[in-house]
Amino acid sequence: MATKNLAAWACHLNSRTLPSTVKHAAVRSLYNYLGCAIGGSQHPAVEKAYTTFEPFFGPASSTIYGHGGTKRTDAQHASLLNGIASHVHDYDDTHLATIIHPTGPVASALLAYAEYRGGVSGEDLLCALVAGIEASCKVGLAVWPSHYDIGWHITSSTGSIGAAVGVGKLLKLDEEQMAHAIGLAAVQVIGLREMFGSDTKSFHPGRAAQSGLMAALMAEKGYTSSLQALEAKRGWANVVAGGGTPKLDHYIAELGEKWEIEANAFKPFPCGIVCHPAIDGCIQLHHEMQQKGLALDDIQEVEVRVHPLVIELTSKRKPKDGLEDSSVMSIRDRVGATSNEDVRADEAHLQIYFADGQTLAKHVKHAVGSLEKPMTDGQLMEKFLDQTTLVLGKAKAVAASDIAWAVADRSDVAAMLRDL
Amino acid sequence: MATKNLAAWACHLNSRTLPSTVKHAAVRSLYNYLGCAIGGSQHPAVEKAYTTFEPFFGPASSTIYGHGGTKRTDAQHASLLNGIASHVHDYDDTHLATIIHPTGPVASALLAYAEYRGGVSGEDLLCALVAGIEASCKVGLAVWPSHYDIGWHITSSTGSIGAAVGVGKLLKLDEEQMAHAIGLAAVQVIGLREMFGSDTKSFHPGRAAQSGLMAALMAEKGYTSSLQALEAKRGWANVVAGGGTPKLDHYIAELGEKWEIEANAFKPFPCGIVCHPAIDGCIQLHHEMQQKGLALDDIQEVEVRVHPLVIELTSKRKPKDGLEDSSVMSIRDRVGATSNEDVRADEAHLQIYFADGQTLAKHVKHAVGSLEKPMTDGQLMEKFLDQTTLVLGKAKAVAASDIAWAVADRSDVAAMLRDL
């Protein structure tokens, strides 16, 4: 019954009875998404995808973000391209329990749809975003961790389902149509971890957005799939669980009681989240050094003790590109990183030894951006402006930020999106 | 090295050195494909998909078959819609060792591309079709049977890779670009067996065609994936093998030595291939009855002994739709089917008991359409005309058949496709 139960829950989700904390979490997720989609819009991966798909563009309805409202395409391609842009800097949100980046696939589909069909209020948009994010995260939890361990990029492999549920909500699909939409999304399993480090990583959430959007639109026209798509013997969960035992019923039963969007965290730094505690600590120590009049050249050695995954993900001492700054290269040779299992993923221990014998130490218990120390709305805004100013310039970035915060108040969100 | 080896083999495949048996198998596969794509074009699943995607159509370049050349759309949507139509009657070809229906995804992509970019000769088209079909079948063999057993629809889960290789061949991608195209296709794993019996089953090969087409076009523009997409620890084969041990190197090494397209069979009847021996036998017995002046009403009982999978797939004695003919319903109640493991999948034993005490028996050792008793070119033509006459009328069906047989001789196939 997992498929039917998810469909029924999503169909009956009501924006007027959404808890205010959930609604605020949705506003923050959408705001952060728009900053990332604009911020990533000039990346070569997005440009290559644009050049490939441009000859196939249909009637222009939906904005490709990051061009000040000058680039539009059909909703399918807008969802794809904005989805790629939102993920390409690894700067998007993280549902920490599954490391799903949930907003990219869902919001890319919803916003492209909102401009295409029109008549979507801010309240409806947020409600659909919540439905889609809950769907992605609950089915993700049901197959976690074996699904990720075997090699699926869980953001996109669950993202098409979330996008279908979200768009299905805006389409006001009935429960049976919604179940068919879930099925149509579930047969398009997108994203392998092998692609991390290549352009294809960010293609994953883009394609998931597009697949979910079209799954909902096909279901609207009566296209049938299965009413047991998720839980059937040869359905989604059993096929993609990677040898684990899916716990669909358990997590689907939690819908509306435990809100996954409230456990959605935002990255203060554009890199894998386990690196954040060390970065957070280094920034704090840098401020302390400035107060004490200590400079980079005074550093003899830096000791960093981190979670083992940090070493696994970042142990390239001489990366080929990106970090050619000579002061970065010089400090790199004075940093030693060790790890042990006692250090939590959001924790880091740092110690700086200076040439004159001074030392500075920092224990980051919970990195900024973790659930224990979430980014404030102000920090999110700073992040948004940082990203978007590089693309739009300061004035337009501030205007975009105002637009992105105000989405809940709009009676039709389409007009506001056309300026982004 | 499987990904690089597949890419290198495909890039160097030369139409002038293709064995003539391989070339003839390609002509037959393409011919049968076109009959199925035209024959399925009026099915409600195709119409629902058309209605859904029509608002997104880009510049019309490529024919949607079955409308006498009156319907065109962009190559993406043509590959999708023709791919759906080619599979919707379960009448397409079968690579018996994997039960992949290989031509649908590959040919749908190639033909849509050929009209889009132009300049594709019949020779080049057949060579690309061979490359794509060999790719699909070899990677399918590498994960067979565990991949299918766990629940993947192997036609589409391998089809996007075959379509990418085929289109990549037409694009003259270099080896590295071809490997990236394979990777981009490999991250889009499409099709669950749970959907058998619904519209979504035929969506699978259509979407695989579209995904493979775009994977190759993205690689042409420099989009990167992984050069170890198939064989990496968290690459395609290990992720989708369903617990089995992939044998990629073994099967990729066979490329060009053992041609899978020569083991591609064609269905004489529009249903699952294991049912064919019993149908074949019944038709033969029906002819014998006519010679002896025996009618349906004279039958007391029919005994059928078949492979166990026939019972598993067809044991619905009272299907909800499709078979409402009263004479069919009356004979149905007089048929008893049993199975045992000794009966091969292409074999059937039949016995008819008549009211007057006569009996007729038939042992079908190899059903028509099996590798041991392949459909002749004449039988393929009869099948093509049967399917297409229902859609196009007799005269246009005959013209379409002439066009479809003559593809190898064309210097540019685009013009001929515009009439189908």
PDB file of N, CA and C in Angstrom, chain A residues 152-226:
ATOM      1  N   TRP A 152      24.017   4.250  -6.116  1.00  0.00           N
ATOM      2  CA  TRP A 152      23.045   5.198  -6.664  1.00  0.00           C
ATOM      3  C   TRP A 152      23.284   6.594  -6.115  1.00  0.00           C
ATOM      4  N   HIS A 153      23.121   7.601  -6.961  1.00  0.00           N
ATOM      5  CA  HIS A 153      23.127   8.999  -6.509  1.00  0.00           C
ATOM      6  C   HIS A 153      21.717   9.277  -6.003  1.00  0.00           C
ATOM      7  N   ILE A 154      21.564   9.204  -4.711  1.00  0.00           N
ATOM      8  CA  ILE A 154      20.230   9.139  -4.096  1.00  0.00           C
ATOM      9  C   ILE A 154      19.428  10.427  -4.313  1.00  0.00           C
ATOM     10  N   THR A 155      20.107  11.537  -4.569  1.00  0.00           N
ATOM     11  CA  THR A 155      19.393  12.788  -4.853  1.00  0.00           C
ATOM     12  C   THR A 155      18.496  12.649  -6.083  1.00  0.00           C
ATOM     13  N   SER A 156      19.036  12.067  -7.130  1.00  0.00           N
ATOM     14  CA  SER A 156      18.272  11.949  -8.374  1.00  0.00           C
ATOM     15  C   SER A 156      17.450  10.674  -8.445  1.00  0.00           C
ATOM     16  N   SER A 157      17.932   9.609  -7.821  1.00  0.00           N
ATOM     17  CA  SER A 157      17.185   8.341  -7.896  1.00  0.00           C
ATOM     18  C   SER A 157      15.884   8.425  -7.113  1.00  0.00           C
ATOM     19  N   THR A 158      15.815   9.330  -6.145  1.00  0.00           N
ATOM     20  CA  THR A 158      14.550   9.600  -5.449  1.00  0.00           C
ATOM     21  C   THR A 158      13.903  10.886  -5.965  1.00  0.00           C
ATOM     22  N   GLY A 159      14.693  11.709  -6.631  1.00  0.00           N
ATOM     23  CA  GLY A 159      14.220  13.042  -7.012  1.00  0.00           C
ATOM     24  C   GLY A 159      13.112  13.034  -8.048  1.00  0.00           C
ATOM     25  N   SER A 160      13.147  12.070  -8.979  1.00  0.00           N
ATOM     26  CA  SER A 160      12.084  12.043  -9.977  1.00  0.00           C
ATOM     27  C   SER A 160      10.750  11.741  -9.305  1.00  0.00           C
ATOM     28  N   ILE A 161      10.765  10.920  -8.276  1.00  0.00           N
ATOM     29  CA  ILE A 161       9.528  10.604  -7.548  1.00  0.00           C
ATOM     30  C   ILE A 161       9.021  11.845  -6.815  1.00  0.00           C
ATOM     31  N   GLY A 162       9.919  12.557  -6.147  1.00  0.00           N
ATOM     32  CA  GLY A 162       9.521  13.782  -5.461  1.00  0.00           C
ATOM     33  C   GLY A 162       8.987  14.834  -6.418  1.00  0.00           C
ATOM     34  N   ALA A 163       9.641  14.967  -7.573  1.00  0.00           N
ATOM     35  CA  ALA A 163       9.190  15.957  -8.551  1.00  0.00           C
ATOM     36  C   ALA A 163       7.806  15.597  -9.086  1.00  0.00           C
ATOM     37  N   ALA A 164       7.571  14.310  -9.322  1.00  0.00           N
ATOM     38  CA  ALA A 164       6.258  13.880  -9.820  1.00  0.00           C
ATOM     39  C   ALA A 164       5.170  14.156  -8.789  1.00  0.00           C
ATOM     40  N   VAL A 165       5.463  13.867  -7.537  1.00  0.00           N
ATOM     41  CA  VAL A 165       4.475  14.116  -6.482  1.00  0.00           C
ATOM     42  C   VAL A 165       4.196  15.610  -6.367  1.00  0.00           C
ATOM     43  N   GLY A 166       5.234  16.424  -6.420  1.00  0.00           N
ATOM     44  CA  GLY A 166       5.047  17.870  -6.315  1.00  0.00           C
ATOM     45  C   GLY A 166       4.223  18.422  -7.465  1.00  0.00           C
ATOM     46  N   VAL A 167       4.593  18.067  -8.688  1.00  0.00           N
ATOM     47  CA  VAL A 167       3.842  18.572  -9.849  1.00  0.00           C
ATOM     48  C   VAL A 167       2.433  17.978  -9.856  1.00  0.00           C
ATOM     49  N   GLY A 168       2.320  16.712  -9.464  1.00  0.00           N
ATOM     50  CA  GLY A 168       0.991  16.097  -9.374  1.00  0.00           C
ATOM     51  C   GLY A 168       0.081  16.856  -8.431  1.00  0.00           C
ATOM     52  N   LYS A 169       0.679  17.369  -7.367  1.00  0.00           N
ATOM     53  CA  LYS A 169      -0.076  18.172  -6.400  1.00  0.00           C
ATOM     54  C   LYS A 169      -0.580  19.461  -7.066  1.00  0.00           C
ATOM     55  N   LEU A 170       0.282  20.143  -7.805  1.00  0.00           N
ATOM     56  CA  LEU A 170      -0.146  21.372  -8.499  1.00  0.00           C
ATOM     57  C   LEU A 170      -1.211  21.063  -9.549  1.00  0.00           C
ATOM     58  N   LEU A 171      -1.100  19.877 -10.176  1.00  0.00           N
ATOM     59  CA  LEU A 171      -2.073  19.479 -11.202  1.00  0.00           C
ATOM     60  C   LEU A 171      -3.398  19.027 -10.596  1.00  0.00           C
ATOM     61  N   LYS A 172      -3.420  18.917  -9.262  1.00  0.00           N
ATOM     62  CA  LYS A 172      -4.603  18.401  -8.565  1.00  0.00           C
ATOM     63  C   LYS A 172      -4.995  17.014  -9.078  1.00  0.00           C
ATOM     64  N   LEU A 173      -3.998  16.166  -9.305  1.00  0.00           N
ATOM     65  CA  LEU A 173      -4.282  14.778  -9.693  1.00  0.00           C
ATOM     66  C   LEU A 173      -5.113  14.108  -8.611  1.00  0.00           C
ATOM     67  N   ASP A 174      -5.995  13.173  -9.020  1.00  0.00           N
ATOM     68  CA  ASP A 174      -6.677  12.383  -7.996  1.00  0.00           C
ATOM     69  C   ASP A 174      -5.722  11.284  -7.505  1.00  0.00           C
ATOM     70  N   GLU A 175      -6.144  10.537  -6.492  1.00  0.00           N
ATOM     71  CA  GLU A 175      -5.207   9.599  -5.849  1.00  0.00           C
ATOM     72  C   GLU A 175      -4.683   8.545  -6.818  1.00  0.00           C
ATOM     73  N   GLU A 176      -5.562   8.078  -7.700  1.00  0.00           N
ATOM     74  CA  GLU A 176      -5.118   7.047  -8.636  1.00  0.00           C
ATOM     75  C   GLU A 176      -4.141   7.626  -9.657  1.00  0.00           C
ATOM     76  N   GLN A 177      -4.456   8.790 -10.182  1.00  0.00           N
ATOM     77  CA  GLN A 177      -3.519   9.440 -11.112  1.00  0.00           C
ATOM     78  C   GLN A 177      -2.176   9.696 -10.429  1.00  0.00           C
ATOM     79  N   MET A 178      -2.230  10.127  -9.171  1.00  0.00           N
ATOM     80  CA  MET A 178      -0.992  10.407  -8.440  1.00  0.00           C
ATOM     81  C   MET A 178      -0.159   9.129  -8.306  1.00  0.00           C
ATOM     82  N   ALA A 179      -0.825   8.013  -8.032  1.00  0.00           N
ATOM     83  CA  ALA A 179      -0.092   6.743  -7.936  1.00  0.00           C
ATOM     84  C   ALA A 179       0.547   6.395  -9.282  1.00  0.00           C
ATOM     85  N   HIS A 180      -0.186   6.621 -10.383  1.00  0.00           N
ATOM     86  CA  HIS A 180       0.398   6.354 -11.704  1.00  0.00           C
ATOM     87  C   HIS A 180       1.590   7.287 -11.974  1.00  0.00           C
ATOM     88  N   ALA A 181       1.470   8.533 -11.535  1.00  0.00           N
ATOM     89  CA  ALA A 181       2.588   9.473 -11.703  1.00  0.00           C
ATOM     90  C   ALA A 181       3.817   8.985 -10.936  1.00  0.00           C
ATOM     91  N   ILE A 182       3.593   8.520  -9.721  1.00  0.00           N
ATOM     92  CA  ILE A 182       4.700   7.972  -8.924  1.00  0.00           C
ATOM     93  C   ILE A 182       5.345   6.803  -9.670  1.00  0.00           C
ATOM     94  N   GLY A 183       4.517   5.945 -10.245  1.00  0.00           N
ATOM     95  CA  GLY A 183       5.038   4.803 -10.998  1.00  0.00           C
ATOM     96  C   GLY A 183       5.843   5.231 -12.215  1.00  0.00           C
ATOM     97  N   LEU A 184       5.318   6.196 -12.951  1.00  0.00           N
ATOM     98  CA  LEU A 184       6.034   6.681 -14.137  1.00  0.00           C
ATOM     99  C   LEU A 184       7.376   7.299 -13.767  1.00  0.00           C
ATOM    100  N   ALA A 185       7.437   7.948 -12.622  1.00  0.00           N
ATOM    101  CA  ALA A 185       8.711   8.500 -12.155  1.00  0.00           C
ATOM    102  C   ALA A 185       9.630   7.385 -11.665  1.00  0.00           C
ATOM    103  N   ALA A 186       9.041   6.380 -11.026  1.00  0.00           N
ATOM    104  CA  ALA A 186       9.845   5.324 -10.402  1.00  0.00           C
ATOM    105  C   ALA A 186      10.566   4.454 -11.421  1.00  0.00           C
ATOM    106  N   VAL A 187      10.091   4.404 -12.662  1.00  0.00           N
ATOM    107  CA  VAL A 187      10.776   3.588 -13.676  1.00  0.00           C
ATOM    108  C   VAL A 187      11.957   4.321 -14.299  1.00  0.00           C
ATOM    109  N   GLN A 188      12.167   5.583 -13.926  1.00  0.00           N
ATOM    110  CA  GLN A 188      13.289   6.357 -14.461  1.00  0.00           C
ATOM    111  C   GLN A 188      14.274   6.589 -13.327  1.00  0.00           C
ATOM    112  N   VAL A 189      15.148   5.623 -13.140  1.00  0.00           N
ATOM    113  CA  VAL A 189      16.062   5.659 -11.994  1.00  0.00           C
ATOM    114  C   VAL A 189      17.378   6.277 -12.470  1.00  0.00           C
ATOM    115  N   ILE A 190      17.631   7.462 -11.982  1.00  0.00           N
ATOM    116  CA  ILE A 190      18.702   8.285 -12.552  1.00  0.00           C
ATOM    117  C   ILE A 190      19.822   8.529 -11.546  1.00  0.00           C
ATOM    118  N   GLY A 191      21.064   8.367 -11.987  1.00  0.00           N
ATOM    119  CA  GLY A 191      22.185   8.833 -11.194  1.00  0.00           C
ATOM    120  C   GLY A 191      23.049   7.762 -10.571  1.00  0.00           C
ATOM    121  N   LEU A 192      24.320   7.724 -10.960  1.00  0.00           N
ATOM    122  CA  LEU A 192      25.301   6.813 -10.366  1.00  0.00           C
ATOM    123  C   LEU A 192      26.420   7.617  -9.710  1.00  0.00           C
ATOM    124  N   ARG A 193      26.866   7.168  -8.542  1.00  0.00           N
ATOM    125  CA  ARG A 193      27.930   7.877  -7.820  1.00  0.00           C
ATOM    126  C   ARG A 193      29.247   7.875  -8.583  1.00  0.00           C
ATOM    127  N   GLU A 194      29.407   6.900  -9.485  1.00  0.00           N
ATOM    128  CA  GLU A 194      30.606   6.868 -10.315  1.00  0.00           C
ATOM    129  C   GLU A 194      30.828   8.201 -11.043  1.00  0.00           C
ATOM    130  N   MET A 195      29.767   8.970 -11.250  1.00  0.00           N
ATOM    131  CA  MET A 195      29.874  10.220 -12.014  1.00  0.00           C
ATOM    132  C   MET A 195      30.326  11.410 -11.175  1.00  0.00           C
ATOM    133  N   PHE A 196      30.497  11.216  -9.867  1.00  0.00           N
ATOM    134  CA  PHE A 196      30.939  12.330  -9.023  1.00  0.00           C
ATOM    135  C   PHE A 196      32.293  12.821  -9.539  1.00  0.00           C
ATOM    136  N   GLY A 197      32.405  14.111  -9.690  1.00  0.00           N
ATOM    137  CA  GLY A 197      33.622  14.681 -10.250  1.00  0.00           C
ATOM    138  C   GLY A 197      33.516  14.990 -11.734  1.00  0.00           C
ATOM    139  N   SER A 198      32.398  14.636 -12.349  1.00  0.00           N
ATOM    140  CA  SER A 198      32.212  14.938 -13.780  1.00  0.00           C
ATOM    141  C   SER A 198      30.953  15.782 -13.971  1.00  0.00           C
ATOM    142  N   ASP A 199      30.775  16.299 -15.198  1.00  0.00           N
ATOM    143  CA  ASP A 199      29.575  17.082 -15.512  1.00  0.00           C
ATOM    144  C   ASP A 199      28.294  16.312 -15.225  1.00  0.00           C
ATOM    145  N   THR A 200      28.356  14.999 -15.370  1.00  0.00           N
ATOM    146  CA  THR A 200      27.129  14.201 -15.279  1.00  0.00           C
ATOM    147  C   THR A 200      26.525  14.215 -13.878  1.00  0.00           C
ATOM    148  N   LYS A 201      27.345  14.482 -12.852  1.00  0.00           N
ATOM    149  CA  LYS A 201      26.784  14.537 -11.496  1.00  0.00           C
ATOM    150  C   LYS A 201      25.636  15.531 -11.431  1.00  0.00           C
ATOM    151  N   SER A 202      25.812  16.704 -12.005  1.00  0.00           N
ATOM    152  CA  SER A 202      24.748  17.703 -11.907  1.00  0.00           C
ATOM    153  C   SER A 202      23.647  17.478 -12.944  1.00  0.00           C
ATOM    154  N   PHE A 203      23.952  16.707 -13.999  1.00  0.00           N
ATOM    155  CA  PHE A 203      22.886  16.296 -14.922  1.00  0.00           C
ATOM    156  C   PHE A 203      21.822  15.493 -14.173  1.00  0.00           C
ATOM    157  N   HIS A 204      22.251  14.718 -13.180  1.00  0.00           N
ATOM    158  CA  HIS A 204      21.323  13.836 -12.476  1.00  0.00           C
ATOM    159  C   HIS A 204      20.085  14.555 -11.910  1.00  0.00           C
ATOM    160  N   PRO A 205      20.252  15.567 -11.048  1.00  0.00           N
ATOM    161  CA  PRO A 205      19.041  16.204 -10.519  1.00  0.00           C
ATOM    162  C   PRO A 205      18.235  16.939 -11.588  1.00  0.00           C
ATOM    163  N   GLY A 206      18.920  17.441 -12.618  1.00  0.00           N
ATOM    164  CA  GLY A 206      18.184  18.083 -13.709  1.00  0.00           C
ATOM    165  C   GLY A 206      17.274  17.099 -14.424  1.00  0.00           C
ATOM    166  N   ARG A 207      17.845  15.962 -14.766  1.00  0.00           N
ATOM    167  CA  ARG A 207      17.057  14.949 -15.465  1.00  0.00           C
ATOM    168  C   ARG A 207      15.940  14.404 -14.564  1.00  0.00           C
ATOM    169  N   ALA A 208      16.217  14.294 -13.273  1.00  0.00           N
ATOM    170  CA  ALA A 208      15.183  13.830 -12.344  1.00  0.00           C
ATOM    171  C   ALA A 208      14.015  14.808 -12.318  1.00  0.00           C
ATOM    172  N   ALA A 209      14.316  16.101 -12.331  1.00  0.00           N
ATOM    173  CA  ALA A 209      13.265  17.117 -12.357  1.00  0.00           C
ATOM    174  C   ALA A 209      12.403  16.962 -13.604  1.00  0.00           C
ATOM    175  N   GLN A 210      13.061  16.852 -14.751  1.00  0.00           N
ATOM    176  CA  GLN A 210      12.343  16.732 -16.016  1.00  0.00           C
ATOM    177  C   GLN A 210      11.500  15.452 -16.049  1.00  0.00           C
ATOM    178  N   SER A 211      12.079  14.350 -15.582  1.00  0.00           N
ATOM    179  CA  SER A 211      11.363  13.074 -15.601  1.00  0.00           C
ATOM    180  C   SER A 211      10.130  13.116 -14.698  1.00  0.00           C
ATOM    181  N   GLY A 212      10.274  13.717 -13.533  1.00  0.00           N
ATOM    182  CA  GLY A 212       9.149  13.805 -12.612  1.00  0.00           C
ATOM    183  C   GLY A 212       8.053  14.715 -13.138  1.00  0.00           C
ATOM    184  N   LEU A 213       8.456  15.853 -13.712  1.00  0.00           N
ATOM    185  CA  LEU A 213       7.490  16.777 -14.321  1.00  0.00           C
ATOM    186  C   LEU A 213       6.646  16.051 -15.360  1.00  0.00           C
ATOM    187  N   MET A 214       7.310  15.321 -16.271  1.00  0.00           N
ATOM    188  CA  MET A 214       6.579  14.681 -17.357  1.00  0.00           C
ATOM    189  C   MET A 214       5.783  13.479 -16.863  1.00  0.00           C
ATOM    190  N   ALA A 215       6.268  12.812 -15.816  1.00  0.00           N
ATOM    191  CA  ALA A 215       5.506  11.697 -15.235  1.00  0.00           C
ATOM    192  C   ALA A 215       4.144  12.182 -14.757  1.00  0.00           C
ATOM    193  N   ALA A 216       4.131  13.326 -14.079  1.00  0.00           N
ATOM    194  CA  ALA A 216       2.858  13.869 -13.581  1.00  0.00           C
ATOM    195  C   ALA A 216       1.958  14.293 -14.740  1.00  0.00           C
ATOM    196  N   LEU A 217       2.552  14.917 -15.750  1.00  0.00           N
ATOM    197  CA  LEU A 217       1.739  15.366 -16.886  1.00  0.00           C
ATOM    198  C   LEU A 217       1.199  14.175 -17.686  1.00  0.00           C
ATOM    199  N   MET A 218       1.961  13.100 -17.789  1.00  0.00           N
ATOM    200  CA  MET A 218       1.461  11.895 -18.470  1.00  0.00           C
ATOM    201  C   MET A 218       0.309  11.273 -17.683  1.00  0.00           C
ATOM    202  N   ALA A 219       0.463  11.221 -16.368  1.00  0.00           N
ATOM    203  CA  ALA A 219      -0.608  10.655 -15.535  1.00  0.00           C
ATOM    204  C   ALA A 219      -1.883  11.488 -15.666  1.00  0.00           C
ATOM    205  N   GLU A 220      -1.716  12.794 -15.805  1.00  0.00           N
ATOM    206  CA  GLU A 220      -2.882  13.665 -15.999  1.00  0.00           C
ATOM    207  C   GLU A 220      -3.657  13.277 -17.258  1.00  0.00           C
ATOM    208  N   LYS A 221      -2.936  12.815 -18.283  1.00  0.00           N
ATOM    209  CA  LYS A 221      -3.591  12.439 -19.544  1.00  0.00           C
ATOM    210  C   LYS A 221      -4.059  10.985 -19.543  1.00  0.00           C
ATOM    211  N   GLY A 222      -3.952  10.310 -18.399  1.00  0.00           N
ATOM    212  CA  GLY A 222      -4.475   8.954 -18.305  1.00  0.00           C
ATOM    213  C   GLY A 222      -3.474   7.847 -18.575  1.00  0.00           C
ATOM    214  N   TYR A 223      -2.199   8.209 -18.702  1.00  0.00           N
ATOM    215  CA  TYR A 223      -1.168   7.180 -18.898  1.00  0.00           C
ATOM    216  C   TYR A 223      -1.088   6.335 -17.630  1.00  0.00           C
ATOM    217  N   THR A 224      -1.124   5.012 -17.791  1.00  0.00           N
ATOM    218  CA  THR A 224      -1.156   4.140 -16.616  1.00  0.00           C
ATOM    219  C   THR A 224       0.214   3.537 -16.321  1.00  0.00           C
ATOM    220  N   SER A 225       0.465   3.305 -15.026  1.00  0.00           N
ATOM    221  CA  SER A 225       1.677   2.573 -14.644  1.00  0.00           C
ATOM    222  C   SER A 225       1.268   1.428 -13.716  1.00  0.00           C
ATOM    223  N   SER A 226       1.542   1.535 -12.446  1.00  0.00           N
ATOM    224  CA  SER A 226       1.159   0.502 -11.491  1.00  0.00           C
ATOM    225  C   SER A 226       0.764   1.196 -10.201  1.00  0.00           C
TER     226      SER A 226
END
